[in-house]
């Protein structure tokens, strides 16, 4: 009974070998994609609101949310290391829960990143417009979208190169921020008085707004971590998918500890949590404390880099998920055609087209149509994580103890931590329903999910509950770690 890693042919091969996804992402590409996958503009800008809400206790919120993400990534890593696929968790849901589940979560995930394209393009355009106000903001948004579309259409290697350098700038910026922060905290920075614990405990205590604010803070910060799973999707186009997945998953712990908890700890230690400058931009406030001139411009450059990185990886991720859906028969067949350079251009252009529409709606109807579209994606992160956890639970139990013992990457303390993760995610969903500011996002996301699931159940009503294997479920090898053998269906080349 084989538990060796396999790659799903539906996501890598094309008929006749005339075109296929190229395994051209190098280890340095995957390493940087994995490291920077959780570093978004939300960390640099959005963290201020979270700090103002919970005070220094926001560190507990980041730690709690980070722990759930670490568990989710470990579960996803177990499945991806055993069976690396471009469809990632959508393919595993397909096998674990039935074709309707793979279709549903795949489309919801693609939709999330398509909406992100509209948000990030507008945010990036706003920054550039401040530098060059003579050119309208919508023109900059259009140019940014076109630029990143070209990088994704050209080749996966070009995507990898752009993402490598975008990510390198983000990582370098946070590394310098942390080093200078430690120097300032211990009192070695000229002109900056060591704060000691005054900002952590002297302004209403570590939990100035109570434990309830910390719990509410978890809901604010948990979505900052969404994007860590991109590395498992990109691994399917790397030179060594299994090793890439293992490294990405194992590095999740220190990435969250260093980049998020570490940098936020520097902020709340050096700057009073209730300072107006923290609410506006906590990282700018700290850079100004260091005495570095042009703090606002420096942060604008870093945020713009994060926006471009998010645009680049968001378009890549949406297109690869759509490609995988197409290869499994859950999207138009033309979207699984692959160019000679190894790019599913139909899937990329489909993602881009909707992305352009969302950018336009953000300018034409920001408070109506676009706001509703954004709200429909509000809880998708939690739904994706829930599906990952349930899929891992089902697939591991389907394998049997003997096959599970030979997995190259395992979920810790199975099934207890898996159930803990499921319970935590459900609790977060309940929290979204309780809090008035997140209730609409939850309801809109659930409404969209209900429609997509309904379509999936209708399409595969005869196969409900059966894994997508290309063969009757009863004939599946019991020890296959991914729950299904390789399939023979292949995508068509251009």
Tab-separated table of C-alpha atoms in Angstrom:
chain	number	residue	atom	x	y	z
A	1	UNK	CA	0.000	0.000	0.000
A	2	UNK	CA	1.725	3.102	-1.294
A	3	UNK	CA	1.880	6.315	0.713
A	4	UNK	CA	4.483	7.984	-1.478
A	5	UNK	CA	3.711	11.509	-2.650
A	6	UNK	CA	1.815	11.829	-5.915
A	7	UNK	CA	0.922	14.741	-8.137
A	8	UNK	CA	-2.567	14.921	-9.604
A	9	UNK	CA	-2.306	14.676	-13.379
A	10	UNK	CA	-5.356	16.847	-13.856
A	11	UNK	CA	-3.472	19.798	-12.476
A	12	UNK	CA	-0.092	19.324	-14.115
A	13	UNK	CA	-0.387	17.511	-17.420
A	14	UNK	CA	-2.079	18.361	-20.684
A	15	UNK	CA	-3.100	16.135	-23.498
A	16	UNK	CA	-0.349	15.081	-25.807
A	17	UNK	CA	2.267	16.897	-23.768
A	18	UNK	CA	2.049	19.942	-26.072
A	19	UNK	CA	1.609	22.182	-23.066
A	20	UNK	CA	1.669	21.715	-19.317
A	21	UNK	CA	2.176	23.655	-16.139
A	22	UNK	CA	5.910	24.161	-15.884
A	23	UNK	CA	7.780	23.226	-12.722
A	24	UNK	CA	9.900	26.383	-12.928
A	25	UNK	CA	9.346	27.939	-9.500
A	26	UNK	CA	12.674	27.595	-7.730
A	27	UNK	CA	13.207	26.939	-4.015
A	28	UNK	CA	14.016	30.636	-3.442
A	29	UNK	CA	10.699	31.596	-5.057
A	30	UNK	CA	8.707	29.187	-2.896
A	31	UNK	CA	10.629	30.122	0.243
A	32	UNK	CA	9.897	33.813	-0.196
A	33	UNK	CA	6.275	33.198	-1.206
A	34	UNK	CA	5.863	31.110	1.952
A	35	UNK	CA	7.630	33.628	4.187
A	36	UNK	CA	5.781	36.672	2.899
A	37	UNK	CA	2.424	34.997	2.252
A	38	UNK	CA	1.010	36.280	5.532
A	39	UNK	CA	2.528	39.773	5.276
A	40	UNK	CA	-0.083	42.035	3.741
A	41	UNK	CA	-0.900	45.720	3.813
A	42	UNK	CA	-3.302	44.912	6.651
A	43	UNK	CA	-0.358	44.320	8.979
A	44	UNK	CA	1.153	47.730	8.291
A	45	UNK	CA	-2.085	49.711	8.276
A	46	UNK	CA	-5.006	47.698	9.652
A	47	UNK	CA	-3.253	46.605	12.840
A	48	UNK	CA	-3.713	50.094	14.284
A	49	UNK	CA	-7.463	49.632	14.723
A	50	UNK	CA	-6.909	46.280	16.439
A	51	UNK	CA	-4.396	47.811	18.876
A	52	UNK	CA	-6.790	50.651	19.689
A	53	UNK	CA	-9.539	48.136	20.387
A	54	UNK	CA	-7.705	45.777	22.734
A	55	UNK	CA	-4.575	47.629	23.852
A	56	UNK	CA	-1.410	45.597	24.538
A	57	UNK	CA	-3.667	42.554	24.988
A	58	UNK	CA	-3.920	42.442	21.191
A	59	UNK	CA	-0.767	40.318	21.390
A	60	UNK	CA	-2.918	37.562	22.913
A	61	UNK	CA	-5.374	37.923	20.037
A	62	UNK	CA	-2.584	37.610	17.477
A	63	UNK	CA	-1.179	34.576	19.302
A	64	UNK	CA	-4.595	32.868	19.496
A	65	UNK	CA	-5.430	33.542	15.842
A	66	UNK	CA	-1.920	32.529	14.829
A	67	UNK	CA	-2.216	29.222	16.667
A	68	UNK	CA	-5.381	28.335	14.743
A	69	UNK	CA	-3.666	29.207	11.444
A	70	UNK	CA	-0.648	27.081	12.376
A	71	UNK	CA	-2.936	24.107	12.983
A	72	UNK	CA	-4.760	24.686	9.692
A	73	UNK	CA	-1.490	24.909	7.779
A	74	UNK	CA	-0.235	21.724	9.420
A	75	UNK	CA	-3.382	19.882	8.324
A	76	UNK	CA	-3.133	21.287	4.816
A	77	UNK	CA	0.550	20.397	4.744
A	78	UNK	CA	-0.177	16.799	5.641
A	79	UNK	CA	-2.496	16.443	2.664
A	80	UNK	CA	-0.345	18.485	0.280
A	81	UNK	CA	2.895	16.641	1.114
A	82	UNK	CA	1.176	13.333	0.424
A	83	UNK	CA	-0.482	14.527	-2.760
A	84	UNK	CA	0.653	17.983	-4.042
A	85	UNK	CA	-1.947	19.533	-6.357
A	86	UNK	CA	-2.522	22.962	-7.832
A	87	UNK	CA	-6.105	22.720	-6.600
A	88	UNK	CA	-4.826	22.234	-3.032
A	89	UNK	CA	-7.640	22.137	-0.453
A	90	UNK	CA	-10.339	22.269	-3.156
A	91	UNK	CA	-9.023	18.989	-4.574
A	92	UNK	CA	-8.835	17.464	-1.092
A	93	UNK	CA	-12.414	18.537	-0.310
A	94	UNK	CA	-13.392	16.929	-3.619
A	95	UNK	CA	-11.902	13.634	-2.442
A	96	UNK	CA	-12.976	13.841	1.191
A	97	UNK	CA	-16.502	15.234	1.011
A	98	UNK	CA	-17.611	14.880	-2.596
A	99	UNK	CA	-17.378	16.775	-5.854
A	100	UNK	CA	-19.898	19.370	-4.687
A	101	UNK	CA	-17.562	20.359	-1.855
A	102	UNK	CA	-14.516	20.752	-4.106
A	103	UNK	CA	-16.525	22.862	-6.539
A	104	UNK	CA	-18.002	25.024	-3.785
A	105	UNK	CA	-14.893	25.862	-1.793
A	106	UNK	CA	-12.806	26.258	-4.958
A	107	UNK	CA	-15.129	28.867	-6.425
A	108	UNK	CA	-15.533	30.677	-3.103
A	109	UNK	CA	-11.746	30.876	-2.753
A	110	UNK	CA	-11.273	32.130	-6.315
A	111	UNK	CA	-14.000	34.719	-5.712
A	112	UNK	CA	-12.245	35.948	-2.554
A	113	UNK	CA	-9.019	36.663	-4.419
A	114	UNK	CA	-10.818	38.253	-7.358
A	115	UNK	CA	-12.486	40.681	-4.938
A	116	UNK	CA	-9.088	41.323	-3.353
A	117	UNK	CA	-7.809	42.415	-6.769
A	118	UNK	CA	-10.309	45.278	-6.801
A	119	UNK	CA	-9.482	46.319	-3.244
A	120	UNK	CA	-5.699	46.184	-3.629
A	121	UNK	CA	-5.599	47.850	-7.056
A	122	UNK	CA	-7.570	50.777	-5.638
A	123	UNK	CA	-5.336	50.985	-2.547
A	124	UNK	CA	-2.164	50.937	-4.653
A	125	UNK	CA	-3.552	53.522	-7.049
A	126	UNK	CA	-4.355	55.840	-4.131
A	127	UNK	CA	-0.700	55.765	-3.019
A	128	UNK	CA	0.711	56.430	-6.489
A	129	UNK	CA	-1.909	59.152	-7.067
A	130	UNK	CA	-0.578	60.994	-4.002
A	131	UNK	CA	2.843	61.002	-5.637
A	132	UNK	CA	1.597	61.924	-9.127
A	133	UNK	CA	-1.750	63.717	-8.627
A	134	UNK	CA	-1.809	64.920	-12.263
A	135	UNK	CA	-2.934	61.441	-13.350
A	136	UNK	CA	-6.372	60.257	-12.235
A	137	UNK	CA	-6.462	57.501	-9.631
A	138	UNK	CA	-8.485	55.135	-11.830
A	139	UNK	CA	-5.726	55.284	-14.471
A	140	UNK	CA	-3.168	54.093	-11.934
A	141	UNK	CA	-5.482	51.266	-10.869
A	142	UNK	CA	-5.828	50.217	-14.497
A	143	UNK	CA	-2.064	50.346	-15.058
A	144	UNK	CA	-1.339	48.259	-11.947
A	145	UNK	CA	-3.851	45.625	-13.029
A	146	UNK	CA	-2.409	45.489	-16.548
A	147	UNK	CA	1.168	45.220	-15.227
A	148	UNK	CA	0.429	42.295	-12.935
A	149	UNK	CA	-1.712	40.598	-15.568
A	150	UNK	CA	1.228	40.658	-17.963
A	151	UNK	CA	3.540	39.090	-15.392
A	152	UNK	CA	1.059	36.269	-14.809
A	153	UNK	CA	0.314	35.674	-18.482
A	154	UNK	CA	3.965	35.577	-19.557
A	155	UNK	CA	5.188	32.639	-17.465
A	156	UNK	CA	5.044	31.223	-13.966
A	157	UNK	CA	8.760	32.011	-13.637
A	158	UNK	CA	8.046	35.702	-14.190
A	159	UNK	CA	5.333	35.561	-11.539
A	160	UNK	CA	7.845	33.921	-9.217
A	161	UNK	CA	10.502	36.559	-9.877
A	162	UNK	CA	8.135	39.470	-9.271
A	163	UNK	CA	6.805	37.855	-6.107
A	164	UNK	CA	10.332	37.071	-4.914
A	165	UNK	CA	11.390	40.711	-5.073
A	166	UNK	CA	8.116	42.075	-3.717
A	167	UNK	CA	8.335	39.645	-0.811
A	168	UNK	CA	12.019	40.385	-0.251
A	169	UNK	CA	11.262	44.081	0.238
A	170	UNK	CA	8.501	43.293	2.746
A	171	UNK	CA	10.659	40.846	4.689
A	172	UNK	CA	13.656	43.193	4.704
A	173	UNK	CA	11.479	46.086	5.913
A	174	UNK	CA	10.089	44.097	8.844
A	175	UNK	CA	13.539	42.707	9.692
A	176	UNK	CA	14.996	46.228	9.918
A	177	UNK	CA	11.936	47.382	11.870
A	178	UNK	CA	12.396	44.575	14.405
A	179	UNK	CA	16.135	45.107	14.839
A	180	UNK	CA	15.720	48.848	15.397
A	181	UNK	CA	12.790	48.119	17.719
A	182	UNK	CA	14.854	45.845	19.945
A	183	UNK	CA	17.674	48.418	19.996
A	184	UNK	CA	15.187	51.119	21.060
A	185	UNK	CA	13.493	48.940	23.693
A	186	UNK	CA	16.774	48.113	25.449
A	187	UNK	CA	17.762	51.801	25.433
A	188	UNK	CA	20.608	51.692	22.933
A	189	UNK	CA	19.083	54.023	20.346
A	190	UNK	CA	20.284	57.641	20.657
A	191	UNK	CA	17.482	60.059	21.414
A	192	UNK	CA	14.941	57.350	22.299
A	193	UNK	CA	14.286	56.646	25.967
A	194	UNK	CA	13.835	52.978	26.870
A	195	UNK	CA	10.110	52.611	27.716
A	196	UNK	CA	10.405	49.589	29.990
A	197	UNK	CA	6.931	48.204	30.722
A	198	UNK	CA	5.209	51.569	30.993
A	199	UNK	CA	3.290	51.271	27.730
A	200	UNK	CA	2.393	47.629	28.362
A	201	UNK	CA	1.062	47.863	31.897
A	202	UNK	CA	0.910	51.536	32.868
A	203	UNK	CA	-2.019	52.768	30.806
A	204	UNK	CA	-4.927	50.763	32.145
A	205	UNK	CA	-3.033	47.498	32.352
A	206	UNK	CA	-2.283	44.833	29.768
A	207	UNK	CA	-6.029	44.377	29.121
A	208	UNK	CA	-7.301	47.963	29.392
A	209	UNK	CA	-10.567	47.199	27.614
A	210	UNK	CA	-11.150	43.795	29.205
A	211	UNK	CA	-10.934	40.252	27.899
A	212	UNK	CA	-13.982	40.775	25.700
A	213	UNK	CA	-12.060	43.278	23.597
A	214	UNK	CA	-9.290	40.707	23.136
A	215	UNK	CA	-11.798	38.125	21.925
A	216	UNK	CA	-13.203	40.695	19.542
A	217	UNK	CA	-9.650	41.455	18.469
A	218	UNK	CA	-9.196	37.848	17.383
A	219	UNK	CA	-11.930	38.378	14.804
A	220	UNK	CA	-10.151	41.493	13.564
A	221	UNK	CA	-6.688	39.970	13.226
A	222	UNK	CA	-7.507	36.418	12.157
A	223	UNK	CA	-8.135	37.484	8.591
A	224	UNK	CA	-4.657	39.027	8.408
A	225	UNK	CA	-3.228	35.525	8.255
A	226	UNK	CA	-5.204	34.442	5.205
A	227	UNK	CA	-2.796	33.808	2.340
A	228	UNK	CA	-0.466	31.380	4.076
A	229	UNK	CA	-2.016	28.577	2.012
A	230	UNK	CA	-0.815	30.117	-1.274
A	231	UNK	CA	2.521	28.319	-0.901
A	232	UNK	CA	0.792	24.914	-1.112
A	233	UNK	CA	-0.892	25.976	-4.367
A	234	UNK	CA	2.317	27.325	-5.893
A	235	UNK	CA	4.216	24.200	-4.809
A	236	UNK	CA	2.524	22.285	-7.635
A	237	UNK	CA	4.627	24.301	-10.100
A	238	UNK	CA	7.896	24.031	-8.197
A	239	UNK	CA	10.906	21.848	-8.922
A	240	UNK	CA	10.285	19.732	-5.816
A	241	UNK	CA	6.647	20.094	-4.661
A	242	UNK	CA	6.872	17.842	-1.607
A	243	UNK	CA	9.923	19.539	-0.105
A	244	UNK	CA	8.435	22.958	-0.889
A	245	UNK	CA	5.238	22.097	0.991
A	246	UNK	CA	7.123	20.770	4.002
A	247	UNK	CA	9.317	23.861	4.266
A	248	UNK	CA	6.364	26.221	3.857
A	249	UNK	CA	4.304	24.494	6.534
A	250	UNK	CA	7.140	24.115	9.017
A	251	UNK	CA	8.092	27.779	8.661
A	252	UNK	CA	4.560	28.959	9.471
A	253	UNK	CA	5.252	28.976	13.207
A	254	UNK	CA	8.257	31.294	13.160
A	255	UNK	CA	6.758	33.462	10.417
A	256	UNK	CA	3.768	34.271	12.612
A	257	UNK	CA	5.872	34.642	15.759
A	258	UNK	CA	8.433	36.952	14.175
A	259	UNK	CA	6.550	39.002	11.611
A	260	UNK	CA	3.229	39.471	13.356
A	261	UNK	CA	3.613	38.978	17.089
A	262	UNK	CA	7.188	40.312	17.075
A	263	UNK	CA	6.461	43.496	15.149
A	264	UNK	CA	3.215	44.224	17.026
A	265	UNK	CA	5.090	43.696	20.310
A	266	UNK	CA	7.578	46.360	19.222
A	267	UNK	CA	4.724	48.770	18.447
A	268	UNK	CA	2.824	48.376	21.741
A	269	UNK	CA	6.053	48.470	23.778
A	270	UNK	CA	7.409	51.659	22.201
A	271	UNK	CA	4.188	53.619	21.584
A	272	UNK	CA	1.221	54.106	23.961
A	273	UNK	CA	-1.603	51.927	22.657
A	274	UNK	CA	-4.136	54.768	22.948
A	275	UNK	CA	-2.015	57.235	20.974
A	276	UNK	CA	-3.723	58.821	17.987
A	277	UNK	CA	-0.664	58.034	15.869
A	278	UNK	CA	-1.132	54.318	16.519
A	279	UNK	CA	-4.701	54.406	15.238
A	280	UNK	CA	-3.582	56.224	12.088
A	281	UNK	CA	-0.524	54.111	11.269
A	282	UNK	CA	1.336	52.256	14.038
A	283	UNK	CA	4.417	51.511	11.969
A	284	UNK	CA	4.780	55.108	10.813
A	285	UNK	CA	4.525	56.185	14.460
A	286	UNK	CA	7.404	53.891	15.428
A	287	UNK	CA	9.568	54.942	12.461
A	288	UNK	CA	9.053	58.591	13.444
A	289	UNK	CA	10.080	57.681	16.991
A	290	UNK	CA	13.327	56.305	15.593
A	291	UNK	CA	13.956	59.755	14.149
A	292	UNK	CA	14.081	58.515	10.565
A	293	UNK	CA	13.011	61.301	8.155
A	294	UNK	CA	10.267	60.678	5.621
A	295	UNK	CA	8.544	57.986	7.695
A	296	UNK	CA	5.264	58.408	5.815
A	297	UNK	CA	6.921	58.054	2.418
A	298	UNK	CA	8.887	55.004	3.549
A	299	UNK	CA	5.701	53.341	4.754
A	300	UNK	CA	3.902	54.266	1.528
A	301	UNK	CA	6.612	52.467	-0.440
A	302	UNK	CA	6.376	49.385	1.792
A	303	UNK	CA	2.570	49.334	1.641
A	304	UNK	CA	2.637	49.778	-2.154
A	305	UNK	CA	5.031	46.839	-2.383
A	306	UNK	CA	2.640	44.779	-0.257
A	307	UNK	CA	-0.261	45.800	-2.481
A	308	UNK	CA	1.607	44.806	-5.645
A	309	UNK	CA	2.592	41.514	-4.015
A	310	UNK	CA	-1.025	40.855	-3.075
A	311	UNK	CA	-2.204	41.720	-6.591
A	312	UNK	CA	0.416	39.453	-8.116
A	313	UNK	CA	-0.191	36.476	-5.856
A	314	UNK	CA	-3.972	37.023	-5.789
A	315	UNK	CA	-4.229	36.838	-9.562
A	316	UNK	CA	-1.964	33.796	-9.630
A	317	UNK	CA	-3.934	32.036	-6.894
A	318	UNK	CA	-7.355	32.757	-8.394
A	319	UNK	CA	-6.238	31.613	-11.842
A	320	UNK	CA	-4.702	28.363	-10.572
A	321	UNK	CA	-7.795	27.527	-8.566
A	322	UNK	CA	-9.984	28.191	-11.610
A	323	UNK	CA	-7.596	26.097	-13.699
A	324	UNK	CA	-7.928	23.210	-11.269
A	325	UNK	CA	-11.719	23.549	-11.224
A	326	UNK	CA	-11.761	23.489	-15.020
A	327	UNK	CA	-9.532	20.399	-15.132
A	328	UNK	CA	-12.017	18.648	-12.827
A	329	UNK	CA	-14.986	19.668	-14.962
A	330	UNK	CA	-16.237	22.374	-12.599
A	331	UNK	CA	-15.459	25.371	-14.842
A	332	UNK	CA	-15.417	25.977	-18.612
A	333	UNK	CA	-13.045	23.525	-20.283
A	334	UNK	CA	-11.170	26.270	-22.156
A	335	UNK	CA	-9.867	27.607	-18.835
A	336	UNK	CA	-7.741	24.492	-18.323
A	337	UNK	CA	-5.884	24.922	-21.597
A	338	UNK	CA	-2.212	25.631	-21.064
A	339	UNK	CA	0.069	27.684	-23.298
A	340	UNK	CA	3.430	26.465	-24.527
A	341	UNK	CA	5.051	28.574	-21.785
A	342	UNK	CA	3.072	26.641	-19.178
A	343	UNK	CA	0.469	29.273	-18.265
A	344	UNK	CA	-3.308	28.637	-18.105
A	345	UNK	CA	-3.960	31.922	-19.892
A	346	UNK	CA	-7.701	31.403	-20.116
A	347	UNK	CA	-7.916	31.091	-16.331
A	348	UNK	CA	-5.642	34.112	-15.832
A	349	UNK	CA	-7.653	36.290	-18.213
A	350	UNK	CA	-10.960	35.142	-16.705
A	351	UNK	CA	-9.721	36.177	-13.264
A	352	UNK	CA	-8.395	39.453	-14.639
A	353	UNK	CA	-11.627	40.330	-16.428
A	354	UNK	CA	-13.687	40.027	-13.267
A	355	UNK	CA	-10.914	41.839	-11.417
A	356	UNK	CA	-11.182	44.776	-13.823
A	357	UNK	CA	-14.939	44.834	-13.280
A	358	UNK	CA	-14.502	44.978	-9.503
A	359	UNK	CA	-11.989	47.830	-9.869
A	360	UNK	CA	-14.524	49.728	-11.980
A	361	UNK	CA	-17.294	49.099	-9.458
A	362	UNK	CA	-15.035	50.354	-6.688
A	363	UNK	CA	-14.946	53.746	-8.431
A	364	UNK	CA	-18.494	53.830	-9.803
A	365	UNK	CA	-20.411	52.403	-6.841
A	366	UNK	CA	-18.073	52.052	-3.847
A	367	UNK	CA	-20.797	52.318	-1.206
A	368	UNK	CA	-23.369	50.079	-2.877
A	369	UNK	CA	-22.486	47.344	-5.354
A	370	UNK	CA	-18.804	47.042	-4.488
A	371	UNK	CA	-19.508	47.118	-0.752
A	372	UNK	CA	-21.920	44.206	-1.137
A	373	UNK	CA	-19.370	42.275	-3.184
A	374	UNK	CA	-16.712	42.814	-0.509
A	375	UNK	CA	-19.111	41.663	2.198
A	376	UNK	CA	-19.742	38.398	0.333
A	377	UNK	CA	-16.061	37.532	0.795
A	378	UNK	CA	-15.866	38.517	4.478
A	379	UNK	CA	-16.105	35.038	6.028
A	380	UNK	CA	-14.643	32.975	3.182
A	381	UNK	CA	-11.300	32.631	4.995
A	382	UNK	CA	-12.983	30.872	7.900
A	383	UNK	CA	-15.006	28.657	5.564
A	384	UNK	CA	-11.827	27.635	3.719
A	385	UNK	CA	-10.059	26.791	6.976
A	386	UNK	CA	-13.079	24.806	8.170
A	387	UNK	CA	-13.129	22.774	4.966
A	388	UNK	CA	-9.381	22.110	5.252
A	389	UNK	CA	-9.810	20.797	8.806
A	390	UNK	CA	-12.807	18.597	7.991
A	391	UNK	CA	-11.135	17.235	4.844
A	392	UNK	CA	-7.999	16.299	6.780
A	393	UNK	CA	-10.104	14.578	9.434
A	394	UNK	CA	-11.959	12.523	6.827
A	395	UNK	CA	-8.944	11.651	4.674
A	396	UNK	CA	-6.747	10.628	7.600
A	397	UNK	CA	-9.417	8.336	8.995
A	398	UNK	CA	-10.028	6.872	5.557
A	399	UNK	CA	-6.335	5.979	5.261
A	400	UNK	CA	-6.034	3.747	8.265
A	401	UNK	CA	-3.347	3.685	10.948
A	402	UNK	CA	-0.766	1.750	8.942
A	403	UNK	CA	-0.706	4.169	6.003
A	404	UNK	CA	-0.878	7.184	8.323
A	405	UNK	CA	2.254	6.015	10.127
A	406	UNK	CA	4.221	6.440	6.897
A	407	UNK	CA	3.119	10.003	6.112
A	408	UNK	CA	6.097	12.311	5.610
A	409	UNK	CA	4.313	15.212	7.342
A	410	UNK	CA	1.683	14.633	10.027
A	411	UNK	CA	-0.855	16.687	11.903
A	412	UNK	CA	0.081	16.913	15.553
A	413	UNK	CA	-1.971	15.001	18.156
A	414	UNK	CA	-4.519	13.750	15.632
A	415	UNK	CA	-7.524	13.864	15.975
A	416	UNK	CA	-7.588	16.057	19.081
A	417	UNK	CA	-5.964	19.181	17.623
A	418	UNK	CA	-7.963	18.739	14.428
A	419	UNK	CA	-11.178	18.828	16.454
A	420	UNK	CA	-9.819	21.782	18.449
A	421	UNK	CA	-9.212	23.682	15.215
A	422	UNK	CA	-12.700	22.860	13.935
A	423	UNK	CA	-14.240	24.040	17.218
A	424	UNK	CA	-12.180	27.242	17.170
A	425	UNK	CA	-13.201	28.102	13.613
A	426	UNK	CA	-16.867	27.461	14.394
A	427	UNK	CA	-16.505	29.702	17.466
A	428	UNK	CA	-15.073	32.465	15.262
A	429	UNK	CA	-18.039	32.141	12.909
A	430	UNK	CA	-20.395	32.414	15.876
A	431	UNK	CA	-18.433	35.458	17.032
A	432	UNK	CA	-18.965	37.078	13.636
A	433	UNK	CA	-22.704	36.507	14.050
A	434	UNK	CA	-22.712	38.073	17.528
A	435	UNK	CA	-20.686	41.197	16.717
A	436	UNK	CA	-22.777	43.759	14.878
A	437	UNK	CA	-19.882	45.071	12.777
A	438	UNK	CA	-19.152	41.623	11.300
A	439	UNK	CA	-22.670	40.185	11.169
A	440	UNK	CA	-23.460	41.512	7.709
A	441	UNK	CA	-20.200	40.112	6.284
A	442	UNK	CA	-21.032	36.690	7.719
A	443	UNK	CA	-24.597	36.712	6.412
A	444	UNK	CA	-23.536	37.849	2.940
A	445	UNK	CA	-20.742	35.262	2.809
A	446	UNK	CA	-23.081	32.491	3.952
A	447	UNK	CA	-25.667	33.563	1.387
A	448	UNK	CA	-23.066	33.324	-1.393
A	449	UNK	CA	-21.816	30.002	-0.002
A	450	UNK	CA	-25.393	28.654	0.060
A	451	UNK	CA	-25.839	29.535	-3.617
A	452	UNK	CA	-22.533	27.947	-4.655
A	453	UNK	CA	-23.101	24.830	-2.528
A	454	UNK	CA	-26.601	24.563	-3.959
A	455	UNK	CA	-25.184	24.624	-7.486
A	456	UNK	CA	-22.619	21.996	-6.516
A	457	UNK	CA	-25.202	19.717	-4.931
A	458	UNK	CA	-27.502	20.103	-7.923
A	459	UNK	CA	-24.718	19.375	-10.399
A	460	UNK	CA	-23.474	16.342	-8.490
A	461	UNK	CA	-26.698	15.272	-6.799
A	462	UNK	CA	-26.106	11.666	-7.916
A	463	UNK	CA	-22.572	11.762	-6.481
A	464	UNK	CA	-23.373	13.480	-3.182
A	465	UNK	CA	-20.931	12.327	-0.519
A	466	UNK	CA	-18.743	10.451	-2.979
A	467	UNK	CA	-15.130	11.431	-3.662
A	468	UNK	CA	-14.153	12.495	-7.158
A	469	UNK	CA	-11.951	9.619	-8.280
A	470	UNK	CA	-12.918	8.648	-11.756
A	471	UNK	CA	-13.844	5.258	-10.280
A	472	UNK	CA	-16.446	3.976	-7.826
A	473	UNK	CA	-15.567	4.926	-4.265
A	474	UNK	CA	-15.614	1.290	-3.203
A	475	UNK	CA	-12.666	0.574	-5.487
A	476	UNK	CA	-10.359	3.162	-3.935
A	477	UNK	CA	-7.095	1.839	-2.498
A	478	UNK	CA	-7.539	2.036	1.284
A	479	UNK	CA	-4.014	3.240	1.958
A	480	UNK	CA	-3.801	6.104	-0.531
A	481	UNK	CA	-2.880	9.123	1.655
A	482	UNK	CA	-4.874	11.538	-0.462
A	483	UNK	CA	-7.921	9.303	-0.513
A	484	UNK	CA	-7.812	8.648	-4.263
A	485	UNK	CA	-5.516	7.299	-6.973
A	486	UNK	CA	-4.152	9.423	-9.779
A	487	UNK	CA	-6.760	10.257	-12.351
A	488	UNK	CA	-6.354	9.953	-16.074
A	489	UNK	CA	-8.399	12.947	-17.129
A	490	UNK	CA	-6.188	15.644	-18.579
A	491	UNK	CA	-6.532	19.231	-19.602
A	492	UNK	CA	-6.306	20.262	-23.228
A	493	UNK	CA	-3.390	22.274	-24.649
A	494	UNK	CA	-3.755	25.482	-26.609
